[in-house]
PDB file of C-alpha atoms in Angstrom:
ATOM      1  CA  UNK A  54       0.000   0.000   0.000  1.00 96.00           C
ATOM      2  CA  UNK A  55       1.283   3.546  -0.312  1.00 97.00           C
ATOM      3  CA  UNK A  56       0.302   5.148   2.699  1.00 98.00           C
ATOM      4  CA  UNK A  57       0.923   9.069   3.326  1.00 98.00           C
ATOM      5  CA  UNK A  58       2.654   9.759   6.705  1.00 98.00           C
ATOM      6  CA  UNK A  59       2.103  13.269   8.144  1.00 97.00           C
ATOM      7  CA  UNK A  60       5.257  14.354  10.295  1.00 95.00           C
ATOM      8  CA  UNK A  61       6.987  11.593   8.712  1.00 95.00           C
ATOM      9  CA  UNK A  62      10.313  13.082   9.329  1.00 94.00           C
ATOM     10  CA  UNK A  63       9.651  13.877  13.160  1.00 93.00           C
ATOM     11  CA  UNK A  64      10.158  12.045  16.216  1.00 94.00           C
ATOM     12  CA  UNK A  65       7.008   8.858  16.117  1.00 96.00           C
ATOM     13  CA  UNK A  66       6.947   9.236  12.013  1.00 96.00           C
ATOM     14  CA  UNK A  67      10.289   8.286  10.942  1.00 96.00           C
ATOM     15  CA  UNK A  68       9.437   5.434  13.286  1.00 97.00           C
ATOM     16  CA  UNK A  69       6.462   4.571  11.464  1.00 98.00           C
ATOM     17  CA  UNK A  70       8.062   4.914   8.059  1.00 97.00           C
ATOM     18  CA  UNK A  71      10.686   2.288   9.390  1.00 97.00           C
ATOM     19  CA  UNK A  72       7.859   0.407  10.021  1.00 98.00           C
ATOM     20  CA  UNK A  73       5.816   0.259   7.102  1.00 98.00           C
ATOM     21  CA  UNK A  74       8.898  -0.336   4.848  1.00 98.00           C
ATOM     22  CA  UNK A  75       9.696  -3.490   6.736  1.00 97.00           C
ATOM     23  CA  UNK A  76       5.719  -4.278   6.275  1.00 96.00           C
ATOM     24  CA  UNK A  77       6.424  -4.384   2.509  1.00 97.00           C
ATOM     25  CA  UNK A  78       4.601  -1.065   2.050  1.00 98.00           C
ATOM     26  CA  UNK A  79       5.281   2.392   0.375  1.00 97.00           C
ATOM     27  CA  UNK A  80       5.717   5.629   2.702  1.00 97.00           C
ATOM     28  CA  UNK A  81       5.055   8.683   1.333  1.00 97.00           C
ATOM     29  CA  UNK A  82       6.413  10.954   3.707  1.00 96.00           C
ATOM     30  CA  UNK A  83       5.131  14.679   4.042  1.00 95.00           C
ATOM     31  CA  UNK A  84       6.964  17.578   6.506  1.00 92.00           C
ATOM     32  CA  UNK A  85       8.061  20.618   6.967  1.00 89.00           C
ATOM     33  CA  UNK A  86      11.344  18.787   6.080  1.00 90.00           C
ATOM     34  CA  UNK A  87      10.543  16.251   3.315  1.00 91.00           C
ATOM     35  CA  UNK A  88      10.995  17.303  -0.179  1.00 88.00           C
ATOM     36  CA  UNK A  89       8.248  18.634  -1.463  1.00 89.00           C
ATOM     37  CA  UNK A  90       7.875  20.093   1.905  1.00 90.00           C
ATOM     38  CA  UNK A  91       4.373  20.454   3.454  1.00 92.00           C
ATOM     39  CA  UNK A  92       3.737  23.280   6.102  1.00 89.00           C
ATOM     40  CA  UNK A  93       0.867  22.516   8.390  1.00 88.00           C
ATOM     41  CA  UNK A  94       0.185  26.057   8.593  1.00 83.00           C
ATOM     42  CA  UNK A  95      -0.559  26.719   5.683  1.00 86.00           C
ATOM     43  CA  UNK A  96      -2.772  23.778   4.847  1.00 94.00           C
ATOM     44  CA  UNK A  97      -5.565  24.472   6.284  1.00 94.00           C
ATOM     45  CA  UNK A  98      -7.868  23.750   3.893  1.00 95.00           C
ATOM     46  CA  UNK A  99      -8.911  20.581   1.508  1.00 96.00           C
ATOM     47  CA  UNK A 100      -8.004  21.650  -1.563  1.00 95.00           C
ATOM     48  CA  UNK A 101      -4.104  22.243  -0.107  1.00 94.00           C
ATOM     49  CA  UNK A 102      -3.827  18.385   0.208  1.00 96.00           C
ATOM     50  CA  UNK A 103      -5.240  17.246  -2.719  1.00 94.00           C
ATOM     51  CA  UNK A 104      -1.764  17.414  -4.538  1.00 93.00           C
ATOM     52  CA  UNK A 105      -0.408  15.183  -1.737  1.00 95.00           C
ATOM     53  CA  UNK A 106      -3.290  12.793  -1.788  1.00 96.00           C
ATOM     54  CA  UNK A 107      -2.628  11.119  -5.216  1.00 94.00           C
ATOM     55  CA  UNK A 108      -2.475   7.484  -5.589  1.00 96.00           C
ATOM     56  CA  UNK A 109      -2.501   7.100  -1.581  1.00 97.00           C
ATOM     57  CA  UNK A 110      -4.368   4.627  -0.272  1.00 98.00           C
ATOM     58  CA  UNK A 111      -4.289   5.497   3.263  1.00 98.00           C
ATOM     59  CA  UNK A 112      -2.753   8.373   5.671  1.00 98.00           C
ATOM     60  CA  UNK A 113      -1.612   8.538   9.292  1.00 98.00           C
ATOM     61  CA  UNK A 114      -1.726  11.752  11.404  1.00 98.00           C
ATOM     62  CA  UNK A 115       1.511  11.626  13.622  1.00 97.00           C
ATOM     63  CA  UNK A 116       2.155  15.261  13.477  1.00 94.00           C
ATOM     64  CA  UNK A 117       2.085  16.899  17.327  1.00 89.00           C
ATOM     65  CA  UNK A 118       3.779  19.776  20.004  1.00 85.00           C
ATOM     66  CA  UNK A 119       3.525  19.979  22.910  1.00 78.00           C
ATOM     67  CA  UNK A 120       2.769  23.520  23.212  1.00 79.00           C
ATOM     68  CA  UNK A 121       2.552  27.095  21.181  1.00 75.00           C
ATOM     69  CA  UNK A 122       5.433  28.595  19.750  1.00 76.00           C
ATOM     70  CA  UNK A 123       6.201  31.659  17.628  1.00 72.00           C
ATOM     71  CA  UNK A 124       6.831  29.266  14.652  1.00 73.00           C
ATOM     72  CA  UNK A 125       3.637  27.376  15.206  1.00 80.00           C
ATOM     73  CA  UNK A 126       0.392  27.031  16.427  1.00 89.00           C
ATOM     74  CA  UNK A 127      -1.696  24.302  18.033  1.00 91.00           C
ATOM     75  CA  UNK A 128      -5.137  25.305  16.709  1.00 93.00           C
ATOM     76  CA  UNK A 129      -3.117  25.161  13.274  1.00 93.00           C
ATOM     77  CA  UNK A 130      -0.881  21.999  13.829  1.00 93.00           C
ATOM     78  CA  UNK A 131      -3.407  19.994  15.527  1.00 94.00           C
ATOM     79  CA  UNK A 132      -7.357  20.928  14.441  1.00 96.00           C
ATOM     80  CA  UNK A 133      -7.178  23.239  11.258  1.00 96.00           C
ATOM     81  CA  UNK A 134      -4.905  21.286   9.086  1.00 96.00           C
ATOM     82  CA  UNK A 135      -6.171  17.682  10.562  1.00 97.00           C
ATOM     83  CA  UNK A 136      -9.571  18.367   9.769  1.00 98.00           C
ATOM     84  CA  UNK A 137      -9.026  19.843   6.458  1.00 97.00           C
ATOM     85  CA  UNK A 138      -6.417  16.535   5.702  1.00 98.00           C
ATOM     86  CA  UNK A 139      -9.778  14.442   6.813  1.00 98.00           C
ATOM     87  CA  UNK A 140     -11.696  16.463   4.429  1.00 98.00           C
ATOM     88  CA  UNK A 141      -9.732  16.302   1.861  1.00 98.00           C
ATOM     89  CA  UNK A 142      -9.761  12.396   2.224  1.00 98.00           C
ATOM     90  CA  UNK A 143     -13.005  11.881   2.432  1.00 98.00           C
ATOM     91  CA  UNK A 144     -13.196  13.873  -1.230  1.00 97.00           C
ATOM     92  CA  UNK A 145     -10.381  11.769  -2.549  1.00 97.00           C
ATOM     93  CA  UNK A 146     -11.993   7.911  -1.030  1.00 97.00           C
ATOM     94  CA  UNK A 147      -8.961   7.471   1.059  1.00 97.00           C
ATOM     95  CA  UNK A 148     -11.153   5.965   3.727  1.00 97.00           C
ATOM     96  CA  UNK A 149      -8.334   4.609   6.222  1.00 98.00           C
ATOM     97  CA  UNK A 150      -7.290   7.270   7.797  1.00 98.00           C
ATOM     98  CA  UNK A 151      -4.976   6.958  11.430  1.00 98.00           C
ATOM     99  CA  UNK A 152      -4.922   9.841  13.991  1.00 98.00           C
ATOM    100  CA  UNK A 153      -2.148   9.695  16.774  1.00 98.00           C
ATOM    101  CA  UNK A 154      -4.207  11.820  19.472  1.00 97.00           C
ATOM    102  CA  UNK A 155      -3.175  11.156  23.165  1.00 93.00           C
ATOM    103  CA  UNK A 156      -4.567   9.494  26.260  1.00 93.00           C
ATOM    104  CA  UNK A 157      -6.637  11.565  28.670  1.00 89.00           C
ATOM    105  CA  UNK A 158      -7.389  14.253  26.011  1.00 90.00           C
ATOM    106  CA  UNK A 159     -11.702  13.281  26.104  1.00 87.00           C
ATOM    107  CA  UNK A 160     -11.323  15.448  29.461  1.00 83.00           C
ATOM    108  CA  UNK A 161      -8.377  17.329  29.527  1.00 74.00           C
ATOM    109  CA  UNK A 162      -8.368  21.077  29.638  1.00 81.00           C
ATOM    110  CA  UNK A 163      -5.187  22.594  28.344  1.00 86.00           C
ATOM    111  CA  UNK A 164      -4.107  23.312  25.192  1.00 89.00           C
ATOM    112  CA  UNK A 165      -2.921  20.471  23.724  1.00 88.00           C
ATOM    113  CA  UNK A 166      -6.023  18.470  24.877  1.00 90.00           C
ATOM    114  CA  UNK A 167      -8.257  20.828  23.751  1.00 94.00           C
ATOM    115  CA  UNK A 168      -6.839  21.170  19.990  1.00 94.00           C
ATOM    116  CA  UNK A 169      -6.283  17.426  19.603  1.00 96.00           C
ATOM    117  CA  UNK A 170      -9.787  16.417  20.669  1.00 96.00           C
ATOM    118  CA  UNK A 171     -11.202  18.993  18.115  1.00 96.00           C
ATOM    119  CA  UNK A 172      -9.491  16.911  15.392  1.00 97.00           C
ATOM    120  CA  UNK A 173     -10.369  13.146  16.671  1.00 98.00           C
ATOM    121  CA  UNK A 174     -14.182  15.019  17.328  1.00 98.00           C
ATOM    122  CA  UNK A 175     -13.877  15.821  13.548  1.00 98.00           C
ATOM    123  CA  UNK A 176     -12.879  12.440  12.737  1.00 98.00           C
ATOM    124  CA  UNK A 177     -15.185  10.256  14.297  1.00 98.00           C
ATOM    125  CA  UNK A 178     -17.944  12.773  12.922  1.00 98.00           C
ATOM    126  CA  UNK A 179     -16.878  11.459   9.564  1.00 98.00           C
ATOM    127  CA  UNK A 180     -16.838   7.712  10.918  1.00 98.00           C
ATOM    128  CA  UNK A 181     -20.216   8.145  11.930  1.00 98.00           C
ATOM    129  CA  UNK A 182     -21.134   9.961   7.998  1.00 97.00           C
ATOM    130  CA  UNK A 183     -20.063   6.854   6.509  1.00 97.00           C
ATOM    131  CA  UNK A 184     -17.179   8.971   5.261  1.00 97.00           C
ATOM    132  CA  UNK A 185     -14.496   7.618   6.135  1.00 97.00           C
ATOM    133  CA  UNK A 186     -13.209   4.229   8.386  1.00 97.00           C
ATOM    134  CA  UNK A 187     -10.688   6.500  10.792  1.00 98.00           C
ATOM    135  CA  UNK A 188      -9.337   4.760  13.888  1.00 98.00           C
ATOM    136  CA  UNK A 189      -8.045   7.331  16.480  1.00 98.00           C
ATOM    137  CA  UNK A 190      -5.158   6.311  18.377  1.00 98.00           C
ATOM    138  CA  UNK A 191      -4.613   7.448  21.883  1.00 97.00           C
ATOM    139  CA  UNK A 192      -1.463   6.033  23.737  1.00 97.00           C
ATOM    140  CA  UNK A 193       0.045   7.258  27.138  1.00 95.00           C
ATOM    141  CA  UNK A 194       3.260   8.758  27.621  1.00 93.00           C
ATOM    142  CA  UNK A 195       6.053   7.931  24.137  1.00 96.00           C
ATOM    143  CA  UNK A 196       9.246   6.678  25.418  1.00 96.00           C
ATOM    144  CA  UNK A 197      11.906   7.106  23.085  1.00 96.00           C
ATOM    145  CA  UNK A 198      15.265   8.956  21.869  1.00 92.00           C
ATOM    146  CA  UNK A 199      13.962  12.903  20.825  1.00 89.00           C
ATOM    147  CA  UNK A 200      10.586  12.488  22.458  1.00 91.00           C
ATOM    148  CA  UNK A 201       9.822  15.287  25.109  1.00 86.00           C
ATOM    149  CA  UNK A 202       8.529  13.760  27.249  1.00 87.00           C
ATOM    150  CA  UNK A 203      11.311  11.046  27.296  1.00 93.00           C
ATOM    151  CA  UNK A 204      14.068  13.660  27.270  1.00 90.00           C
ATOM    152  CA  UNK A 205      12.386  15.221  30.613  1.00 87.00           C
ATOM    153  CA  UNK A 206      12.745  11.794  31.941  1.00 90.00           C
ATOM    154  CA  UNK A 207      15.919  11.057  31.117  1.00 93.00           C
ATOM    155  CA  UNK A 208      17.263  14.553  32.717  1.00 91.00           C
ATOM    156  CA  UNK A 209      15.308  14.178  36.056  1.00 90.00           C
ATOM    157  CA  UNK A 210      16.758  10.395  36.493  1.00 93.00           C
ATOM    158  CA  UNK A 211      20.185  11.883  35.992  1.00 93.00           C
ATOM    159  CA  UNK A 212      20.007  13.798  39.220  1.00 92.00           C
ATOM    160  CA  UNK A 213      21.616  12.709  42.351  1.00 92.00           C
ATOM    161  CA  UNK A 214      18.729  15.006  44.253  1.00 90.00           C
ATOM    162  CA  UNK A 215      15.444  14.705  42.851  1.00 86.00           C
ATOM    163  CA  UNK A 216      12.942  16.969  43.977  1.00 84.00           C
ATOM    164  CA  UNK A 217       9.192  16.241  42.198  1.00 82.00           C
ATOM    165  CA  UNK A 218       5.852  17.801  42.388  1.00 79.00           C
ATOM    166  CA  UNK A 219       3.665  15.709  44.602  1.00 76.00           C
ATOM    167  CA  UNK A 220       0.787  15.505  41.850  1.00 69.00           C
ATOM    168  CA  UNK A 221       3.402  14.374  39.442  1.00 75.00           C
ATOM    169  CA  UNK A 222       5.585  11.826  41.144  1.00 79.00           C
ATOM    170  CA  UNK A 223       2.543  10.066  42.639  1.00 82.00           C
ATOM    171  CA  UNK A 224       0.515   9.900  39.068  1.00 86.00           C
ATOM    172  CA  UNK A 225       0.236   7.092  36.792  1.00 91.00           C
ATOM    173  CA  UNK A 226       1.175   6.289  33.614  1.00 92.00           C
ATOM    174  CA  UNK A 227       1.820   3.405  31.007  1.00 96.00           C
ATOM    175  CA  UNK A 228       4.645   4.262  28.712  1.00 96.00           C
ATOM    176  CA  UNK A 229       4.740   2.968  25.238  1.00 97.00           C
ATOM    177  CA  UNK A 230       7.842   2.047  23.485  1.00 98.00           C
ATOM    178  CA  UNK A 231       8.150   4.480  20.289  1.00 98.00           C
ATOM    179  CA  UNK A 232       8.808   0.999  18.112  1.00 97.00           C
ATOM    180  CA  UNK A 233       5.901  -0.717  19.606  1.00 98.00           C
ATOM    181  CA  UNK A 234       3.102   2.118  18.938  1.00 98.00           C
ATOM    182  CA  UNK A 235       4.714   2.842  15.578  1.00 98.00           C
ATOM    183  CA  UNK A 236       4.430  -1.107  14.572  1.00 98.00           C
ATOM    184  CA  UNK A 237       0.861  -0.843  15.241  1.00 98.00           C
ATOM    185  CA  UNK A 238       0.248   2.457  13.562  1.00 98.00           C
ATOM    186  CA  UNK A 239       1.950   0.798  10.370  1.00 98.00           C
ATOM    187  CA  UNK A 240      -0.536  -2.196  11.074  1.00 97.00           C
ATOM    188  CA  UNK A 241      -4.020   0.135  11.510  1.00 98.00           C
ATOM    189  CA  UNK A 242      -2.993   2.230   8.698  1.00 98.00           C
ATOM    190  CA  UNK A 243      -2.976  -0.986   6.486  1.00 96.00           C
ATOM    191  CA  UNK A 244      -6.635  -2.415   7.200  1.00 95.00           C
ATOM    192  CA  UNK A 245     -10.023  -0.984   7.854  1.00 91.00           C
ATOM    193  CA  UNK A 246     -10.589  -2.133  11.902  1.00 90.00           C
ATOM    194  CA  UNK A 247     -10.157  -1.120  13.995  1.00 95.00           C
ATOM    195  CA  UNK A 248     -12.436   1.548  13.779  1.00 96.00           C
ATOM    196  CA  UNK A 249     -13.497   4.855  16.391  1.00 97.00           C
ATOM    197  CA  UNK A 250     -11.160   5.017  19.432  1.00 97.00           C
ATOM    198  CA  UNK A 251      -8.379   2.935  20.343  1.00 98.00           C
ATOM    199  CA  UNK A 252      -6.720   3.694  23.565  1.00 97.00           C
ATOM    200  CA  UNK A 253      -2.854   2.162  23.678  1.00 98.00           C
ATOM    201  CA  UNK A 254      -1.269   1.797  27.280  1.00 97.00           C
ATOM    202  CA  UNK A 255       2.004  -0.281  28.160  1.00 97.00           C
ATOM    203  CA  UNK A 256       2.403  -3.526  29.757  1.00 96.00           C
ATOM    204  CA  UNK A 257       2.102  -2.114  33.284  1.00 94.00           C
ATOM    205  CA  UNK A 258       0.987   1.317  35.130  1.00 95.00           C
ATOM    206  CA  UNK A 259       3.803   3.051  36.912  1.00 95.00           C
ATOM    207  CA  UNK A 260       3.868   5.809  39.170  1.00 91.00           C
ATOM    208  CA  UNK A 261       6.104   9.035  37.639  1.00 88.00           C
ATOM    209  CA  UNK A 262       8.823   8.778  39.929  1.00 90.00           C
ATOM    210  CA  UNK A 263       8.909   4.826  40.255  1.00 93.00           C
ATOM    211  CA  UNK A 264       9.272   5.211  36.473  1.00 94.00           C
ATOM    212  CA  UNK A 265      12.185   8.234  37.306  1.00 93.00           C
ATOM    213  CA  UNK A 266      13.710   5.791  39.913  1.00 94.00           C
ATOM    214  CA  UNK A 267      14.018   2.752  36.634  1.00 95.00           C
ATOM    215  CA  UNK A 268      15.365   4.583  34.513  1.00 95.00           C
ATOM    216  CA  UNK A 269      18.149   5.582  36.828  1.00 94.00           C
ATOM    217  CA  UNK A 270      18.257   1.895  37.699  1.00 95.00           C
ATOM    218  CA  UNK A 271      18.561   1.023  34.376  1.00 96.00           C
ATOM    219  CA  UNK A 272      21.347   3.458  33.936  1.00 94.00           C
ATOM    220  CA  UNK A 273      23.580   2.016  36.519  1.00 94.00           C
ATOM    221  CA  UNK A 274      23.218   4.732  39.173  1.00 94.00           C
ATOM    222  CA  UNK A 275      22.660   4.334  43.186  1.00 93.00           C
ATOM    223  CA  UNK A 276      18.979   5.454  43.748  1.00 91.00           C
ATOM    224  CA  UNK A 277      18.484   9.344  44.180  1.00 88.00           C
ATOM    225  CA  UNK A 278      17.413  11.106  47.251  1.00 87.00           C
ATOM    226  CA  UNK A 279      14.018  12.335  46.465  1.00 84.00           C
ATOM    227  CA  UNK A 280      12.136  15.084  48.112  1.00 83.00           C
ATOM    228  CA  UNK A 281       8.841  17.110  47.502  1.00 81.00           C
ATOM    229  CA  UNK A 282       8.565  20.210  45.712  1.00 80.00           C
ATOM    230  CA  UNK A 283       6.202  22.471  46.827  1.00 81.00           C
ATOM    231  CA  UNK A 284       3.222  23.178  44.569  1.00 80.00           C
ATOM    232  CA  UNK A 285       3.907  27.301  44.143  1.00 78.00           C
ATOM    233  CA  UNK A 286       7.805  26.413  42.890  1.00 77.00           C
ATOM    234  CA  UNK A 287       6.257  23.465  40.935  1.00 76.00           C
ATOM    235  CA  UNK A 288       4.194  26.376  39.331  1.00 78.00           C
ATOM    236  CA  UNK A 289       6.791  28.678  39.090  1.00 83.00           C
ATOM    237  CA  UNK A 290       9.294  26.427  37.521  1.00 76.00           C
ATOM    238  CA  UNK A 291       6.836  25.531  34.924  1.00 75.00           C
ATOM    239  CA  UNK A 292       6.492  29.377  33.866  1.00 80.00           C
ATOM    240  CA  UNK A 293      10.213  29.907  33.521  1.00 78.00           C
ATOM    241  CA  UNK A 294       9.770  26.661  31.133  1.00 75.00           C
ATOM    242  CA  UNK A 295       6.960  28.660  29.397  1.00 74.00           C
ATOM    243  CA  UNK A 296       9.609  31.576  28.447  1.00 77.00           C
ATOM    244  CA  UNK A 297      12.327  29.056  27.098  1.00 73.00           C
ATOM    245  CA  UNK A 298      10.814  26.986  23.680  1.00 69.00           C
ATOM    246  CA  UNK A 299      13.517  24.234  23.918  1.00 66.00           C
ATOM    247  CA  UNK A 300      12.748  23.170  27.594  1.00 68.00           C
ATOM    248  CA  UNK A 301      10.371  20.004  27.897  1.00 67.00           C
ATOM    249  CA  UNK A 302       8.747  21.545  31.048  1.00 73.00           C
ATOM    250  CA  UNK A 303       6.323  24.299  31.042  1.00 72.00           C
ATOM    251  CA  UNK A 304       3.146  24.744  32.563  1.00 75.00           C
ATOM    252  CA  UNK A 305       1.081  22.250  29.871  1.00 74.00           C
ATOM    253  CA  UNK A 306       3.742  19.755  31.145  1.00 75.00           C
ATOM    254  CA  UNK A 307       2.737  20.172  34.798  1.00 72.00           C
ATOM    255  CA  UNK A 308      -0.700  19.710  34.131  1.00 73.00           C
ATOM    256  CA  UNK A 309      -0.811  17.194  31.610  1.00 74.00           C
ATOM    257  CA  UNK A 310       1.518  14.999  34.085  1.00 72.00           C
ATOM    258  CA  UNK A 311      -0.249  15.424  37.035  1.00 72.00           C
ATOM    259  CA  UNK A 312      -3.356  13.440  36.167  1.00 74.00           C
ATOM    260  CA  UNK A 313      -3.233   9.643  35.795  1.00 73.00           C
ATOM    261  CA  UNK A 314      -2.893   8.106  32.215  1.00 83.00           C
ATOM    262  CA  UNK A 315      -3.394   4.722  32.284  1.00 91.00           C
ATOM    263  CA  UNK A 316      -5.607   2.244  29.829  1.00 95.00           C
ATOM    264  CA  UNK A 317      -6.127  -1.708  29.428  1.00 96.00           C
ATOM    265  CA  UNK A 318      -2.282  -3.167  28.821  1.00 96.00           C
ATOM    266  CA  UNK A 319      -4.013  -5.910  26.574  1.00 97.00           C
ATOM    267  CA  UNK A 320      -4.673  -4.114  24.080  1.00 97.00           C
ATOM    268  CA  UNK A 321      -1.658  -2.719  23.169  1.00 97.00           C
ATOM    269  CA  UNK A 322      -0.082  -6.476  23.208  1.00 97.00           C
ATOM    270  CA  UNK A 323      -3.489  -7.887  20.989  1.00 97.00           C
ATOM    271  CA  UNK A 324      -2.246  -5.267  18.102  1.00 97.00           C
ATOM    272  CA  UNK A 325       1.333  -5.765  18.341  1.00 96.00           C
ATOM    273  CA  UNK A 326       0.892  -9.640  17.919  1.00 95.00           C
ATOM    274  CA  UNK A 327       3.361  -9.943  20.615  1.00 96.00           C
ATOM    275  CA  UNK A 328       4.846  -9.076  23.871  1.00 96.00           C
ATOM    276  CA  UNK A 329       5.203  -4.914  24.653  1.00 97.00           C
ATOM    277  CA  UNK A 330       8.866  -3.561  26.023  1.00 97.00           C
ATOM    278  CA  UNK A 331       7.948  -3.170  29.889  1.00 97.00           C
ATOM    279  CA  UNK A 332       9.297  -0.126  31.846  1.00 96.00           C
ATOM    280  CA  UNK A 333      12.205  -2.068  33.733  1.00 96.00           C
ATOM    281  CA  UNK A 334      13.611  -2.662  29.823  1.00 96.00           C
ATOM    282  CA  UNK A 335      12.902   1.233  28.279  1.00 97.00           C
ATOM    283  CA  UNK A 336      15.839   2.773  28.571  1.00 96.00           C
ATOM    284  CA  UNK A 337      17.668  -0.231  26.376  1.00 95.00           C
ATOM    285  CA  UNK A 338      15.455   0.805  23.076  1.00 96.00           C
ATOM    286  CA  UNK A 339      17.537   3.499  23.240  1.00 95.00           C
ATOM    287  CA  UNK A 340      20.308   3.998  20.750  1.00 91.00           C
ATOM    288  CA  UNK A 341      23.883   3.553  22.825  1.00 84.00           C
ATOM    289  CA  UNK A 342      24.739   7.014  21.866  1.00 78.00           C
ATOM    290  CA  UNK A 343      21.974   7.864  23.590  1.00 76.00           C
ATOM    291  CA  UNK A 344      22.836   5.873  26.890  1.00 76.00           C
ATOM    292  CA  UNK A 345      24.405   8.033  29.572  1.00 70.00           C
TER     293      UNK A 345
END
């Protein structure tokens, strides 16, 4: 199948690329750094992705931030040019259609939940037209070299002194390999079920900083001493983070970590065909270079 990848150059796509070329299929892989390149803000409408919708037979979504920046937009990157790319689909009879949204983002209230859940909304609307046969994909936390998220991780389980927000350290969550949720993007974007909502979770739910504490584990280093930070310098931190682009933490990274993000572990393993990475054996998927 040739299958259009959206952020295929970015930090889950070229994962999924990887994966559909060792599926046997044909990537077509659209950016802001693919050649031709394609600019989510400026396609905001259907008729901007018909030229990138020819002879596909199927597209996944994998574009995301985790935040607003000067260069970009959420309501752009995640709702305007999604549901115009679904639009545009629907016009063309692609009818598989894959959209990496996130889990907890039915009830969230920041940014990034907000803008994401306007796209899977628009979506499943479609679904339920008889327009299209969309699946929705909503995993927990991404672990994996690049990832945000990851990256944070990796930095706090490097300190000899840890000092975590109560709310966070004490939350759930069920990380996902990168190469496990890209394998099973490659494998919904090729056939037409599931359809709706699919909700991806790994093997096990973890506390944040039990998950902190393995990873330094896993790295060789005598545990941390770990203390409490107090909600106002949580807060405060997290604004400083707001000023500086580059940093993983900022205020939509406070909240969207301290609420619980867990799902049913099966499911993740029923797609996959196979056994998912656990969290005591994350930190060797990454890339030695990587290892610190």
């Amino acid at each position: 199948m040739r299958i259009l990848i959206c952020g295929g150059t970015g930090f889950l796509g070229r994962h999924v690329v990887n994966a559909l070329i060792q599926a046997g299929h044909d990537p077509v892989v659209r950016s802001r750094h693919s050649d031709p390149a394609l600019d989510f803000a400026h396609a905001t409408d259907a008729e901007a992705w018909r030229p990138h919708l020819q002879n596909v037979d199927a597209v996944v979504n994998a574009v995301g931030a985790l935040r607003d920046t000067p260069a970009q937009s959420l309501d752009m990157l995640h709702t305007a040019a999604p549901m115009a790319l679904f639009d545009a689909c629907a016009q063309a009879g692609i009818r598989r259609v894959v959209q990496v949204s996130a889990l907890g983002v039915h009830e969230g209230d920041t940014r990034y939940a907000s803008t994401k859940r306007a796209a899977d909304d628009h979506l499943l609307a479609l679904n339920a037209a008889g327009r299209l046969h969309g699946v929705v994909v909503r995993p927990s936390v991404i672990f994996g070299a690049g990832g945000a998220s990851t990256e944070l991780f990796l930095a706090l389980a490097r300190l000899p002194v840890l000092l975590l927000p109560q709310a966070v350290r004490d939350s759930f969550i069920q990380p996902v390999a990168v190469r496990d949720l890209a394998d099973v993007l490659a494998r919904l974007a090729a056939q037409d079920a599931p359809t709706g909502v699919v909700n991806l979770g790994g093997p096990e739910p973890v506390a944040m900083g039990s998950l902190i504490a393995s990873l330094r584990a896993q790295m060789g280093r005598a545990p941390a001493r770990v203390g409490h930070l107090p909600q106002w310098a949580s807060v405060a931190s997290a604004k400083v983070g707001d000023r500086i682009s580059a940093l993983p933490w900022c205020s939509e990274t406070l909240a969207l970590l301290q609420n619980s993000n867990v799902t049913d572990p099966q499911t993740l393993a029923d797609l996959l065909g196979r056994p998912p990475v656990p969290p005591q054996r994350l930190y060797a998927t990454l890339p030695r270079e990587r290892r610190s």
